[in-house]
Structure formats: structure tokens, C-alpha cells
Amino acid sequence: MPKHAATVWPGQPYPLGATWDGEGVNFALFSEHAEGVELCLFDRRGRREIERIPLRRRTNQVWHCYLPEARPGLLYGYRVHGPYAPDDGHPFNPNKLLLDPYAKDIVGSVLWSDALFGYRIGSGAQDPVMDRRNSARGMPKCRVIDPAFTWGEDRPLRTPWHDTIIYELHVKGFTARHPEIAPWLRGTYAGLATAPAIDHLRYLGVTAVELMPVHAFIDDRRLVGKGLRNYWGYNSIGFFAPDARYAATGYVGEFKTMVKTLHSAGIEVILDVVYNHTAEGNHLGPTLSFRGIDNASYYRLVAGNRRHYMDYTGCG
């Protein structure tokens, strides 16, 4: 019998996400309209699905389990079962691997193909047919982390608003060509926490940096097709996972060190978080996470035409 499936405990509905407690990992996923949820575990490279574990416990709208043998570093995703009824706002498709909205670390990148879409491309916008191909090969994976970190005496600085001077910056762009920062640190969280970067901010009198989106994001298919990349990162797919592309070490724990270092220099950290559009785009976009987990709960749908989304900003 597979290692983890042999021992599955009920677990707890909170906190959401994958939580390492020092002995095992609790998994909790919100989905009000799902009829079933499967936790998918992968090998170390994220290429092969090695186990699939049904979440048999549901507390209110949260599906959960606890794996006593699981450890930090484990790669995972979800498959969610439910009605495939796009007109009702429910495009469930268990053939699509889904990212945990509460993942703290997302590894790998999207490898674009039609298999990432919940409907069959070309089947017609008015009556889309479910696409039954497995999307796992082209999907990033979530990674369980050990949240332990030595914050020491670090506390929120609470600079009074009348004394606050905010500098908005892009983590990569701010240090990408800085001659006084080591080349391997330029454009990273660690680079922003170096003495030359901090000295410049303090010289300007800055009391807070507002970081343009640092959450895990994808390069849109349209851009990739043109040989371009999503530089600004505004199509987030994991609001609790710092994008690893900005980590010199490749590990998101570097983000915590950056925050602690900036705080010690008297500089607060503000995040630009954009919830009004995600990497899944409009109703014709891919099924990567929220749409496949519980579309009707995560997105605002048009009354009387629940296949479509409310678009207040023109961003999709």
C-alpha cells in the first residue's frame, strides 16, 4: 500500500492549506459546492503522481485530512469533483490538477497546452464540452513548507501615517542593475535586503516600501506565444506563496529574511495584492485553482448568466 494512504487521520478544518506541525501535515481545502476532493501527491520532481487520497472528512464547507507520515518538501495538488455545469457557475473537472489557494510555496511553471483548460478548446463558447485530459504534467505543484523562522524581536513598526513615506518598487527591477549589489543577488528578495539598497532608501527618507505583486504568478499563454513574459506579476495564482523566481536561494523563506532585515532598518513592508483578477482570466481561461475548486464561491458571477464573471475593472 502507498506510504501516505496507509495512514490517514481525520485532521482539522483549520488552518486552511497544508500545515506542518512538527509531526505530520494537516490538509484543509474550502469548497462549498464540491461533491468530492482528492489530495494528489507527487514525486520529488513533481513529474509523477504517486498517490491519490480521497478527503473523506468535511466540516461545514472545508474538506480535510491529516497525514502523520508527511513532511516538509512534499509536493501536492488537488482534484475536485462536482457538477460540470458552466451555465450554473460550476465547471468542476476532476481531470484537472488544481493548486491549493492557501499554498505557502508553489514550484515549477505552467507548460501551456489545451489540456490546462476545463473545456475542450474549439467545442463552442455556447456549449463547451468537458476536456477529459489530465493536466498534471503542465501544472506547477504546491510544496509543504516548514514555517519555522527566527523572528526574534521583530514587530510591526507602526509608523504614524503623517510620518510615512512610501516607495513603490518592483523587487526585480529595483536592484536588477545595481552595481554595488552582487550579481547573483540582483533582482531578488535578498538583493532588496542588502546594505546598498537599504542605504539608498534611507537616504531618500523612505519609511515603507510597497512591493508590486510578489505572489506566485504565471506567464500568460498569449505572452509566451509571442516570446514574452509577465514582468509585472499582476495575474496571481497563489496569494500566500511568494514567487520563487525572486528568491536567490530558490526558497521562499528568503522573503521572511528580507522583511525582517527591512524592519530592522526602520522600513515597513506593504504588499500590492490584486484580488480582482487572477491567472485564470475570464470564463475562457485555464482551470488552475480557484475555478476548479469552487468557481461560484471564489468569483463573482453575473446574475442570470453565471458562466461569466463580473468585471469591474476591465482586467478580465
Tab-separated table of C-alpha atoms in Angstrom:
chain	number	residue	atom	x	y	z
A	1	MET	CA	0.000	0.000	0.000
A	2	PRO	CA	1.280	3.533	-0.738
A	3	LYS	CA	3.123	5.196	2.121
A	4	HIS	CA	0.732	8.037	2.967
A	5	ALA	CA	-2.587	6.413	2.060
A	6	ALA	CA	-1.872	3.653	4.589
A	7	THR	CA	-2.391	6.062	7.480
A	8	VAL	CA	-4.854	8.903	7.012
A	9	TRP	CA	-6.277	10.677	10.051
A	10	PRO	CA	-9.344	12.962	10.041
A	11	GLY	CA	-7.380	16.151	10.613
A	12	GLN	CA	-8.823	19.597	11.241
A	13	PRO	CA	-10.673	22.106	9.017
A	14	TYR	CA	-8.380	24.957	10.018
A	15	PRO	CA	-5.982	26.444	9.266
A	16	LEU	CA	-6.629	26.204	5.531
A	17	GLY	CA	-3.780	24.949	3.369
A	18	ALA	CA	-1.066	22.417	4.199
A	19	THR	CA	0.227	22.862	7.747
A	20	TRP	CA	3.296	21.098	9.149
A	21	ASP	CA	3.030	20.848	12.953
A	22	GLY	CA	6.342	19.122	13.592
A	23	GLU	CA	4.899	15.622	13.454
A	24	GLY	CA	2.748	15.471	10.323
A	25	VAL	CA	0.821	17.624	7.868
A	26	ASN	CA	-2.797	18.767	8.028
A	27	PHE	CA	-4.506	19.451	4.700
A	28	ALA	CA	-7.633	21.626	4.539
A	29	LEU	CA	-9.421	22.885	1.422
A	30	PHE	CA	-12.542	25.042	1.233
A	31	SER	CA	-15.169	24.088	-1.338
A	32	GLU	CA	-18.843	24.636	-0.634
A	33	HIS	CA	-20.175	23.096	-3.841
A	34	ALA	CA	-17.781	20.163	-4.348
A	35	GLU	CA	-19.053	16.587	-4.201
A	36	GLY	CA	-15.625	15.090	-3.552
A	37	VAL	CA	-11.981	16.102	-3.137
A	38	GLU	CA	-8.802	14.120	-3.783
A	39	LEU	CA	-5.352	15.044	-2.492
A	40	CYS	CA	-2.698	14.195	-5.095
A	41	LEU	CA	0.910	13.605	-4.026
A	42	PHE	CA	3.887	13.746	-6.390
A	43	ASP	CA	7.472	12.572	-6.564
A	44	ARG	CA	10.290	14.974	-5.690
A	45	ARG	CA	10.476	16.366	-9.208
A	46	GLY	CA	6.744	16.854	-9.495
A	47	ARG	CA	6.566	14.754	-12.643
A	48	ARG	CA	4.745	11.671	-11.438
A	49	GLU	CA	1.636	11.373	-9.306
A	50	ILE	CA	2.473	8.728	-6.718
A	51	GLU	CA	-0.644	8.741	-4.523
A	52	ARG	CA	-4.232	9.953	-4.613
A	53	ILE	CA	-6.031	10.237	-1.288
A	54	PRO	CA	-9.778	10.963	-1.000
A	55	LEU	CA	-10.610	13.547	1.665
A	56	ARG	CA	-13.441	11.796	3.478
A	57	ARG	CA	-13.955	14.333	6.242
A	58	ARG	CA	-15.866	17.554	5.671
A	59	THR	CA	-16.556	20.160	8.326
A	60	ASN	CA	-19.044	22.692	7.026
A	61	GLN	CA	-17.506	23.634	3.659
A	62	VAL	CA	-13.929	22.529	4.437
A	63	TRP	CA	-12.524	19.156	3.309
A	64	HIS	CA	-9.626	17.913	5.400
A	65	CYS	CA	-7.252	15.128	6.419
A	66	TYR	CA	-4.010	14.642	8.347
A	67	LEU	CA	-1.036	12.631	7.090
A	68	PRO	CA	1.229	11.660	10.012
A	69	GLU	CA	3.959	10.424	7.656
A	70	ALA	CA	4.067	13.600	5.512
A	71	ARG	CA	6.983	16.005	5.808
A	72	PRO	CA	8.027	19.445	4.521
A	73	GLY	CA	9.086	19.271	0.894
A	74	LEU	CA	6.144	17.078	-0.137
A	75	LEU	CA	4.648	18.167	-3.472
A	76	TYR	CA	0.881	18.098	-3.832
A	77	GLY	CA	-2.225	19.358	-5.616
A	78	TYR	CA	-5.956	18.641	-5.646
A	79	ARG	CA	-8.627	17.188	-7.896
A	80	VAL	CA	-12.151	18.319	-7.124
A	81	HIS	CA	-15.331	16.508	-8.158
A	82	GLY	CA	-18.669	18.168	-8.754
A	83	PRO	CA	-21.156	19.050	-11.482
A	84	TYR	CA	-19.834	20.159	-14.835
A	85	ALA	CA	-22.482	22.831	-15.361
A	86	PRO	CA	-20.831	26.038	-16.641
A	87	ASP	CA	-24.196	27.787	-17.092
A	88	ASP	CA	-24.796	27.356	-13.363
A	89	GLY	CA	-21.314	28.581	-12.454
A	90	HIS	CA	-19.972	25.095	-11.683
A	91	PRO	CA	-17.257	23.997	-14.170
A	92	PHE	CA	-15.912	21.191	-11.962
A	93	ASN	CA	-13.486	18.871	-13.738
A	94	PRO	CA	-11.515	16.254	-11.740
A	95	ASN	CA	-9.205	15.697	-14.705
A	96	LYS	CA	-7.524	18.994	-13.882
A	97	LEU	CA	-4.875	19.228	-11.179
A	98	LEU	CA	-5.503	22.279	-9.003
A	99	LEU	CA	-3.232	24.463	-6.914
A	100	ASP	CA	-4.092	24.985	-3.254
A	101	PRO	CA	-5.232	28.633	-2.817
A	102	TYR	CA	-3.537	28.610	0.593
A	103	ALA	CA	-0.255	27.036	-0.530
A	104	LYS	CA	2.793	28.702	1.019
A	105	ASP	CA	5.125	27.573	-1.763
A	106	ILE	CA	4.467	26.838	-5.444
A	107	VAL	CA	7.200	25.229	-7.528
A	108	GLY	CA	7.569	24.793	-11.257
A	109	SER	CA	5.888	26.711	-14.039
A	110	VAL	CA	2.904	26.317	-16.327
A	111	LEU	CA	3.632	24.361	-19.514
A	112	TRP	CA	0.923	25.590	-21.819
A	113	SER	CA	-1.320	23.189	-23.713
A	114	ASP	CA	-5.038	22.805	-24.316
A	115	ALA	CA	-5.107	20.234	-21.502
A	116	LEU	CA	-4.951	23.053	-18.948
A	117	PHE	CA	-8.443	24.165	-19.898
A	118	GLY	CA	-11.517	22.634	-18.298
A	119	TYR	CA	-13.399	22.658	-21.577
A	120	ARG	CA	-12.419	21.332	-24.973
A	121	ILE	CA	-10.902	24.163	-26.992
A	122	GLY	CA	-12.961	24.677	-30.141
A	123	SER	CA	-16.062	22.931	-28.811
A	124	GLY	CA	-18.052	26.153	-28.947
A	125	ALA	CA	-18.405	29.003	-26.484
A	126	GLN	CA	-22.160	28.474	-26.088
A	127	ASP	CA	-21.972	24.816	-25.083
A	128	PRO	CA	-18.405	23.924	-24.045
A	129	VAL	CA	-17.638	20.218	-23.754
A	130	MET	CA	-15.643	18.971	-20.757
A	131	ASP	CA	-11.985	18.293	-21.550
A	132	ARG	CA	-11.026	14.949	-20.014
A	133	ARG	CA	-7.253	15.144	-20.389
A	134	ASN	CA	-5.080	15.055	-17.280
A	135	SER	CA	-3.469	18.476	-16.796
A	136	ALA	CA	-0.928	17.466	-14.131
A	137	ARG	CA	2.056	17.319	-16.487
A	138	GLY	CA	1.732	21.001	-17.356
A	139	MET	CA	0.958	22.263	-13.868
A	140	PRO	CA	3.180	23.689	-11.121
A	141	LYS	CA	2.907	21.887	-7.790
A	142	CYS	CA	2.325	23.064	-4.235
A	143	ARG	CA	5.047	22.303	-1.706
A	144	VAL	CA	4.641	21.760	2.026
A	145	ILE	CA	6.971	24.051	3.959
A	146	ASP	CA	8.365	24.189	7.466
A	147	PRO	CA	7.152	27.624	8.658
A	148	ALA	CA	9.744	27.857	11.436
A	149	PHE	CA	11.661	31.144	11.364
A	150	THR	CA	13.562	33.125	13.970
A	151	TRP	CA	11.799	36.484	14.043
A	152	GLY	CA	13.493	37.480	17.296
A	153	GLU	CA	12.312	40.897	18.460
A	154	ASP	CA	10.771	41.790	15.105
A	155	ARG	CA	7.470	43.639	15.457
A	156	PRO	CA	5.251	45.810	13.227
A	157	LEU	CA	6.831	49.276	13.142
A	158	ARG	CA	3.513	51.148	13.106
A	159	THR	CA	4.982	54.339	11.702
A	160	PRO	CA	2.370	57.138	12.089
A	161	TRP	CA	0.659	57.959	8.797
A	162	HIS	CA	1.730	61.588	8.949
A	163	ASP	CA	5.366	60.436	9.060
A	164	THR	CA	5.013	57.718	6.417
A	165	ILE	CA	6.808	57.986	3.062
A	166	ILE	CA	6.043	55.047	0.757
A	167	TYR	CA	8.292	53.954	-2.114
A	168	GLU	CA	6.561	51.640	-4.606
A	169	LEU	CA	9.002	49.262	-6.272
A	170	HIS	CA	9.379	46.076	-8.270
A	171	VAL	CA	11.545	43.516	-6.467
A	172	LYS	CA	13.429	42.562	-9.613
A	173	GLY	CA	13.635	45.961	-11.264
A	174	PHE	CA	14.818	47.845	-8.179
A	175	THR	CA	18.134	46.011	-7.928
A	176	ALA	CA	18.474	44.303	-11.335
A	177	ARG	CA	21.362	46.544	-12.443
A	178	HIS	CA	22.627	47.910	-9.156
A	179	PRO	CA	26.444	47.979	-9.473
A	180	GLU	CA	27.035	47.717	-5.713
A	181	ILE	CA	24.962	44.565	-5.269
A	182	ALA	CA	26.444	41.150	-6.024
A	183	PRO	CA	25.227	39.928	-9.445
A	184	TRP	CA	23.677	36.746	-8.012
A	185	LEU	CA	21.571	38.824	-5.596
A	186	ARG	CA	20.281	41.395	-8.059
A	187	GLY	CA	16.558	41.249	-8.698
A	188	THR	CA	15.817	39.139	-5.609
A	189	TYR	CA	14.340	39.398	-2.139
A	190	ALA	CA	17.856	39.059	-0.757
A	191	GLY	CA	19.057	41.840	-3.048
A	192	LEU	CA	16.434	44.218	-1.701
A	193	ALA	CA	17.697	43.488	1.813
A	194	THR	CA	21.352	44.342	1.054
A	195	ALA	CA	23.077	47.375	2.538
A	196	PRO	CA	23.302	49.350	-0.762
A	197	ALA	CA	19.551	49.011	-1.372
A	198	ILE	CA	18.615	49.881	2.188
A	199	ASP	CA	21.076	52.783	2.363
A	200	HIS	CA	19.511	54.295	-0.754
A	201	LEU	CA	16.003	54.019	0.680
A	202	ARG	CA	17.052	55.573	3.977
A	203	TYR	CA	18.888	58.378	2.172
A	204	LEU	CA	15.591	59.225	0.461
A	205	GLY	CA	13.791	59.242	3.803
A	206	VAL	CA	11.598	56.280	2.878
A	207	THR	CA	9.748	54.662	5.800
A	208	ALA	CA	7.914	51.931	3.855
A	209	VAL	CA	8.318	50.016	0.610
A	210	GLU	CA	5.245	48.891	-1.301
A	211	LEU	CA	6.178	45.818	-3.295
A	212	MET	CA	4.464	45.312	-6.616
A	213	PRO	CA	2.953	41.787	-6.738
A	214	VAL	CA	5.322	39.186	-5.322
A	215	HIS	CA	2.755	36.391	-5.129
A	216	ALA	CA	3.152	33.324	-7.319
A	217	PHE	CA	2.055	34.218	-10.840
A	218	ILE	CA	2.171	32.736	-14.329
A	219	ASP	CA	3.285	33.847	-17.760
A	220	ASP	CA	0.081	34.116	-19.796
A	221	ARG	CA	-0.279	31.857	-22.819
A	222	ARG	CA	-0.699	34.859	-25.105
A	223	LEU	CA	2.605	36.329	-23.911
A	224	VAL	CA	4.509	33.046	-24.077
A	225	GLY	CA	3.314	32.588	-27.649
A	226	LYS	CA	4.992	35.883	-28.512
A	227	GLY	CA	8.205	35.030	-26.699
A	228	LEU	CA	7.358	37.439	-23.879
A	229	ARG	CA	6.985	37.161	-20.109
A	230	ASN	CA	4.704	38.609	-17.435
A	231	TYR	CA	7.175	41.040	-15.882
A	232	TRP	CA	4.766	42.815	-13.528
A	233	GLY	CA	3.205	39.722	-11.961
A	234	TYR	CA	-0.350	41.012	-11.778
A	235	ASN	CA	-2.007	37.683	-12.679
A	236	SER	CA	-1.525	35.973	-9.333
A	237	ILE	CA	-2.342	32.309	-8.793
A	238	GLY	CA	-1.181	31.876	-5.182
A	239	PHE	CA	-1.769	34.797	-2.840
A	240	PHE	CA	0.047	33.161	0.095
A	241	ALA	CA	3.111	31.970	-1.839
A	242	PRO	CA	5.944	34.407	-2.611
A	243	ASP	CA	7.082	33.847	-6.188
A	244	ALA	CA	10.239	31.731	-6.099
A	245	ARG	CA	11.656	33.497	-9.167
A	246	TYR	CA	12.555	36.403	-6.894
A	247	ALA	CA	14.428	34.176	-4.442
A	248	ALA	CA	18.194	33.952	-4.927
A	249	THR	CA	18.185	30.707	-2.958
A	250	GLY	CA	15.112	29.317	-4.696
A	251	TYR	CA	13.327	29.056	-1.347
A	252	VAL	CA	10.543	31.378	-0.234
A	253	GLY	CA	11.923	31.611	3.313
A	254	GLU	CA	14.189	34.272	1.840
A	255	PHE	CA	11.142	36.551	1.780
A	256	LYS	CA	10.886	36.443	5.580
A	257	THR	CA	14.556	37.347	5.940
A	258	MET	CA	14.021	40.330	3.639
A	259	VAL	CA	11.086	41.576	5.718
A	260	LYS	CA	12.985	41.165	8.982
A	261	THR	CA	16.035	42.990	7.603
A	262	LEU	CA	13.971	45.897	6.282
A	263	HIS	CA	12.142	46.173	9.591
A	264	SER	CA	15.444	46.319	11.446
A	265	ALA	CA	16.348	49.299	9.245
A	266	GLY	CA	13.098	51.051	10.165
A	267	ILE	CA	11.374	50.304	6.855
A	268	GLU	CA	7.886	48.811	6.760
A	269	VAL	CA	6.804	46.385	4.026
A	270	ILE	CA	3.475	46.779	2.220
A	271	LEU	CA	2.280	44.277	-0.388
A	272	ASP	CA	0.338	45.158	-3.526
A	273	VAL	CA	-2.347	42.459	-3.533
A	274	VAL	CA	-4.725	42.330	-6.503
A	275	TYR	CA	-7.704	40.056	-5.931
A	276	ASN	CA	-9.851	41.429	-8.743
A	277	HIS	CA	-8.192	39.304	-11.431
A	278	THR	CA	-6.204	36.075	-11.345
A	279	ALA	CA	-4.164	33.947	-13.716
A	280	GLU	CA	-7.339	32.060	-14.650
A	281	GLY	CA	-8.635	35.068	-16.586
A	282	ASN	CA	-12.197	35.177	-17.883
A	283	HIS	CA	-14.635	32.310	-18.495
A	284	LEU	CA	-12.498	31.087	-21.412
A	285	GLY	CA	-9.326	30.895	-19.330
A	286	PRO	CA	-7.488	27.853	-17.935
A	287	THR	CA	-8.517	25.846	-14.882
A	288	LEU	CA	-5.586	26.147	-12.487
A	289	SER	CA	-7.001	26.624	-8.992
A	290	PHE	CA	-9.975	28.706	-7.831
A	291	ARG	CA	-12.163	27.955	-10.864
A	292	GLY	CA	-11.848	24.203	-10.409
A	293	ILE	CA	-12.124	24.199	-6.612
A	294	ASP	CA	-15.282	26.275	-6.241
A	295	ASN	CA	-15.850	28.753	-9.036
A	296	ALA	CA	-19.125	30.071	-7.609
A	297	SER	CA	-17.545	30.849	-4.237
A	298	TYR	CA	-14.217	32.313	-5.314
A	299	TYR	CA	-15.501	34.516	-8.149
A	300	ARG	CA	-18.390	36.947	-8.535
A	301	LEU	CA	-20.668	35.676	-11.280
A	302	VAL	CA	-23.120	37.543	-13.483
A	303	ALA	CA	-26.687	37.071	-12.249
A	304	GLY	CA	-28.694	35.177	-14.838
A	305	ASN	CA	-25.552	34.278	-16.804
A	306	ARG	CA	-23.343	32.516	-14.278
A	307	ARG	CA	-20.878	31.272	-16.861
A	308	HIS	CA	-19.477	34.809	-16.957
A	309	TYR	CA	-17.748	36.908	-14.298
A	310	MET	CA	-18.425	40.383	-13.001
A	311	ASP	CA	-15.683	42.571	-14.476
A	312	TYR	CA	-15.483	45.813	-12.525
A	313	THR	CA	-12.047	46.863	-13.768
A	314	GLY	CA	-11.827	45.721	-17.377
A	315	CYS	CA	-8.996	43.335	-16.447
A	316	GLY	CA	-10.957	40.121	-17.003
